[in-house]
Amino acid sequence: MGFFKRKSDVFSSLIEGAEGVSYTSFYHDAFKRLRRDKVAMVCLAVVVLIVLAAIFAPLITPYEEDYMDIGNELAGPSAEHWLGTDEFGRDVFTRIIYGSRVSLMVGLVAESIAVAIGLIVGAVAGFYGGKVDAVLSRIIEIFASFPHILFAIVVMFVLGTGIINVFIAVGVVGWTGLARVIRSQIMQLKQKEYVEAARASGGRNMQIIFRHLIPNCLSTIIVVATMNIPSDIMYEASLSFLGLGVQPPQASWGSMISEARKFIRQNPGYSVFPGVALIITVLAFNLLGDALRDALDPRLKNL
């Protein structure tokens, strides 16, 4: 029993990481680096505020999402309507807050789909190598060769409009970048000692991939996913702008900007405010992703 206990202890220590650093201390150090970045903390605060606004939209908005103030269409900012109204008399501020729900849902759900596809394809290609890697790499290159927004438009034409189809369309076009990164990391990690220990203990290939290799790619997955979320939000806004995404009366920043084009002279804020919300959200996620990349870079752990 003592032998098996010692073997288990050695195996556990190897699994903690190729560099001999536990996950806890690694992420603790990364968070300390992140906290020192003032821009990152401001962006994190903005992201948290947007998420809270989306979750508690019914509590912080003065009107229902589709409430119409008849006779007060295309009004400018006022005490009753903080950011004015649209062509149907609906409150622009309310619809921007509800539109954040769509953007965040697309960012999270679509990116989850992309991560799942990219993670499996990249991990299998990197681990098995040879013909499997050659075939999967060609598939990655084929999907990556299509302009993402055009591919998403084609998918929406095939599937039809609707929020569920937006999830699918955006998710299936954004997995290639992660797949390439994971493939590269897996090819390096599969040579490490803890993988050899897993093989020696009788671990199967899929077990090694999902239990030992993928967890060591977690920091990369977090960074890539965070930096892809703003792209997913922009894809949704573009599809909705073209009338292929979220359909009225559901609020979407892209559809609001599209509808406001016809009334830009009567109420310029109608098109400006959803655009500002989109820019702030995308910029916050982008800067936060950059900061996470720097914080989770192991080469910076002693700085």
XYZ file of C-alpha atoms in Angstrom:
303
model
C 0.000 0.000 0.000
C 2.880 2.358 0.765
C 4.277 1.842 -2.728
C 0.962 2.720 -4.375
C 0.566 5.748 -2.097
C 4.042 7.018 -3.037
C 3.315 6.397 -6.717
C 0.044 8.323 -6.405
C 1.817 11.240 -4.714
C 4.474 11.398 -7.441
C 1.825 11.193 -10.168
C -0.184 14.002 -8.538
C 2.860 16.229 -8.318
C 3.586 15.677 -12.008
C 0.029 16.515 -12.970
C 0.265 19.838 -11.158
C 2.162 21.216 -14.167
C 5.127 20.750 -16.394
C 7.031 23.487 -14.584
C 6.320 22.126 -11.122
C 3.949 24.974 -10.226
C 0.514 24.203 -8.830
C -2.577 25.543 -10.552
C -3.485 27.487 -7.390
C -0.218 29.420 -7.155
C -0.101 29.986 -10.928
C -3.536 31.590 -11.105
C -2.967 33.432 -7.826
C 0.164 35.040 -9.287
C -1.666 35.783 -12.529
C -4.479 37.519 -10.657
C -1.970 39.631 -8.746
C -0.433 40.751 -12.045
C -3.880 41.490 -13.413
C -4.786 43.615 -10.389
C -1.729 45.812 -10.988
C -3.021 46.673 -14.472
C -5.353 49.650 -13.937
C -6.718 49.545 -17.477
C -7.575 45.869 -17.075
C -9.402 46.505 -13.806
C -11.401 49.342 -15.350
C -12.334 47.078 -18.277
C -13.240 44.286 -15.875
C -15.497 46.705 -13.972
C -17.156 47.757 -17.252
C -17.735 44.129 -18.247
C -19.198 43.344 -14.819
C -21.524 46.367 -15.062
C -22.710 45.292 -18.516
C -23.340 41.745 -17.277
C -25.253 43.002 -14.231
C -27.280 45.392 -16.396
C -28.218 42.514 -18.708
C -29.196 40.241 -15.816
C -31.233 42.843 -13.934
C -32.613 44.669 -16.984
C -36.268 44.539 -15.813
C -35.272 46.159 -12.500
C -33.188 49.053 -13.834
C -35.097 50.009 -16.989
C -38.010 52.472 -16.695
C -40.185 50.722 -19.297
C -40.887 47.331 -20.808
C -38.752 46.336 -23.779
C -41.573 46.813 -26.311
C -43.567 49.569 -24.528
C -44.666 52.266 -26.997
C -45.184 55.874 -25.939
C -47.671 56.797 -28.643
C -47.389 60.425 -29.708
C -43.804 60.716 -28.470
C -41.960 59.052 -31.356
C -38.342 59.993 -32.180
C -38.151 62.276 -29.153
C -34.787 63.486 -27.909
C -33.330 62.788 -24.470
C -35.592 63.933 -21.640
C -36.483 63.163 -18.031
C -39.037 60.600 -19.221
C -36.804 59.012 -21.857
C -33.152 59.413 -20.913
C -31.808 58.616 -24.387
C -34.910 59.482 -26.382
C -37.336 57.231 -28.243
C -37.374 55.340 -31.538
C -39.858 55.559 -34.422
C -42.442 53.581 -32.423
C -42.037 55.600 -29.227
C -40.031 52.868 -27.507
C -37.454 53.973 -24.939
C -33.949 53.803 -26.445
C -32.214 53.367 -23.070
C -34.453 50.422 -22.226
C -33.822 48.753 -25.553
C -30.052 49.258 -25.268
C -30.081 47.521 -21.881
C -32.156 44.643 -23.251
C -29.914 44.556 -26.319
C -26.951 43.864 -24.054
C -28.620 40.562 -23.177
C -28.536 39.469 -26.814
C -24.914 40.559 -27.300
C -23.675 38.813 -24.162
C -25.672 35.651 -24.859
C -24.243 35.449 -28.362
C -20.751 36.154 -27.043
C -20.961 33.451 -24.373
C -23.033 30.750 -26.092
C -21.459 31.107 -29.540
C -17.968 31.174 -28.047
C -18.781 28.069 -25.993
C -19.670 26.288 -29.244
C -16.468 27.537 -30.883
C -14.359 26.476 -27.875
C -15.902 23.005 -27.825
C -15.211 22.449 -31.541
C -11.760 24.038 -31.531
C -10.688 22.250 -28.376
C -11.636 18.783 -29.603
C -10.238 19.222 -33.124
C -7.019 20.883 -31.958
C -6.384 18.416 -29.127
C -6.978 15.319 -31.267
C -4.824 16.677 -34.107
C -1.963 17.620 -31.791
C -2.031 14.404 -29.761
C -2.275 11.821 -32.542
C -0.242 13.619 -35.209
C 0.496 11.841 -38.494
C -2.413 11.298 -40.864
C -4.983 12.365 -38.279
C -3.179 15.675 -37.855
C -2.835 16.121 -41.620
C -6.559 15.588 -42.258
C -7.725 17.783 -39.373
C -5.222 20.511 -40.255
C -6.599 20.645 -43.802
C -10.129 20.934 -42.401
C -8.997 23.803 -40.147
C -7.395 25.547 -43.129
C -10.541 25.153 -45.246
C -12.763 26.714 -42.577
C -10.201 29.440 -41.840
C -9.975 30.380 -45.525
C -13.577 31.641 -45.598
C -14.216 35.238 -44.477
C -15.998 34.698 -41.178
C -18.794 37.203 -41.653
C -19.592 35.886 -45.148
C -19.600 32.325 -43.843
C -21.952 33.383 -41.026
C -24.258 35.056 -43.567
C -24.361 31.849 -45.630
C -25.167 29.798 -42.525
C -27.975 32.209 -41.594
C -29.413 31.990 -45.116
C -29.457 28.206 -44.795
C -30.797 28.008 -41.235
C -33.017 31.099 -41.229
C -33.231 34.008 -38.817
C -33.497 33.761 -35.029
C -31.303 33.945 -31.962
C -30.640 30.178 -31.835
C -29.401 30.156 -35.403
C -27.188 33.165 -34.617
C -25.554 31.086 -31.867
C -24.848 28.310 -34.364
C -23.709 30.575 -37.200
C -21.302 32.580 -35.055
C -20.085 29.504 -33.180
C -19.159 27.452 -36.253
C -17.059 30.241 -37.810
C -14.894 31.099 -34.809
C -13.245 27.828 -33.759
C -10.272 27.629 -36.143
C -7.986 30.040 -34.273
C -8.361 28.174 -30.988
C -7.915 24.824 -32.744
C -4.544 25.924 -34.133
C -3.328 27.214 -30.767
C -4.469 24.102 -28.872
C -2.917 21.816 -31.496
C 0.418 23.569 -31.053
C 0.263 23.369 -27.254
C -0.798 19.731 -27.179
C 2.115 18.797 -29.444
C 4.473 20.292 -26.855
C 2.687 19.050 -23.727
C 2.383 15.413 -24.852
C 6.161 15.098 -24.456
C 6.061 16.094 -20.773
C 6.775 13.763 -17.848
C 3.280 13.776 -16.404
C 1.901 12.485 -19.732
C 4.424 9.638 -19.658
C 3.358 8.933 -16.071
C -0.280 8.813 -17.178
C 0.579 6.359 -19.952
C 2.603 4.218 -17.534
C -0.346 4.036 -15.167
C -2.553 2.632 -17.944
C -4.328 5.793 -19.033
C -6.131 5.648 -22.371
C -5.544 8.261 -25.060
C -8.850 10.090 -24.622
C -8.392 10.009 -20.858
C -4.945 11.557 -21.177
C -6.228 14.245 -23.530
C -9.219 15.341 -21.465
C -7.890 14.719 -17.959
C -4.255 15.774 -18.247
C -3.526 17.746 -21.425
C -6.571 20.006 -21.840
C -6.497 21.210 -18.188
C -2.937 22.420 -18.827
C -4.271 24.513 -21.729
C -6.862 26.239 -19.538
C -5.087 29.602 -19.412
C -4.819 29.646 -23.217
C -8.494 28.750 -23.561
C -9.493 31.584 -21.213
C -7.421 34.159 -23.090
C -8.501 33.099 -26.594
C -12.179 32.874 -25.587
C -12.104 36.297 -23.941
C -10.501 37.860 -27.009
C -12.985 36.134 -29.349
C -16.104 37.307 -27.491
C -15.958 40.864 -28.924
C -15.659 39.406 -32.434
C -18.744 37.270 -31.773
C -20.628 40.344 -30.553
C -19.639 42.210 -33.722
C -20.769 39.284 -35.896
C -24.175 39.282 -34.199
C -24.493 43.053 -34.602
C -23.552 42.753 -38.280
C -26.060 39.968 -38.914
C -28.806 41.889 -37.112
C -27.860 45.046 -39.016
C -28.400 43.117 -42.260
C -31.733 41.748 -41.001
C -30.445 38.176 -40.673
C -30.013 38.018 -36.908
C -32.331 38.887 -34.050
C -35.756 39.878 -35.310
C -38.057 42.653 -34.020
C -39.505 43.335 -31.543
C -36.534 41.812 -29.679
C -33.861 44.451 -29.107
C -30.421 44.134 -30.637
C -27.760 46.799 -31.003
C -27.195 45.898 -34.650
C -30.873 46.042 -35.573
C -31.299 49.308 -33.641
C -28.462 50.917 -35.615
C -29.962 49.612 -38.859
C -33.445 50.938 -38.075
C -32.062 54.305 -36.939
C -30.403 55.062 -40.289
C -33.698 56.312 -41.708
C -34.240 58.727 -38.828
C -30.732 60.053 -38.216
C -31.819 63.635 -38.934
C -34.858 63.528 -36.635
C -33.072 61.866 -33.707
C -29.293 61.364 -34.163
C -28.968 59.807 -30.705
C -31.164 56.911 -31.790
C -28.286 55.537 -33.886
C -25.396 56.973 -31.850
C -26.228 55.485 -28.432
C -26.480 51.800 -29.518
C -23.217 52.270 -31.433
C -21.523 53.713 -28.350
C -22.750 50.764 -26.263
C -21.351 48.359 -28.865
C -17.981 50.135 -29.002
C -17.611 50.250 -25.204
C -18.454 46.553 -24.832
C -16.125 45.388 -27.613
C -13.283 47.632 -26.412
C -13.654 46.463 -22.790
C -13.504 42.783 -23.776
C -10.557 43.372 -26.114
C -8.458 45.229 -23.545
C -9.390 42.705 -20.853
C -8.337 39.868 -23.151
C -4.977 41.553 -23.787
C -4.437 41.981 -20.050
C -5.366 38.349 -19.355
C -2.906 37.207 -22.004
C -0.115 39.136 -20.294
C -1.154 38.055 -16.788
C -1.354 34.362 -17.699
C 1.931 34.317 -19.607
C 4.178 32.013 -17.554
C 7.256 33.903 -18.747
C 6.087 36.892 -16.676
C 5.605 34.972 -13.419
C 8.863 36.245 -11.893
C 8.361 39.871 -12.930
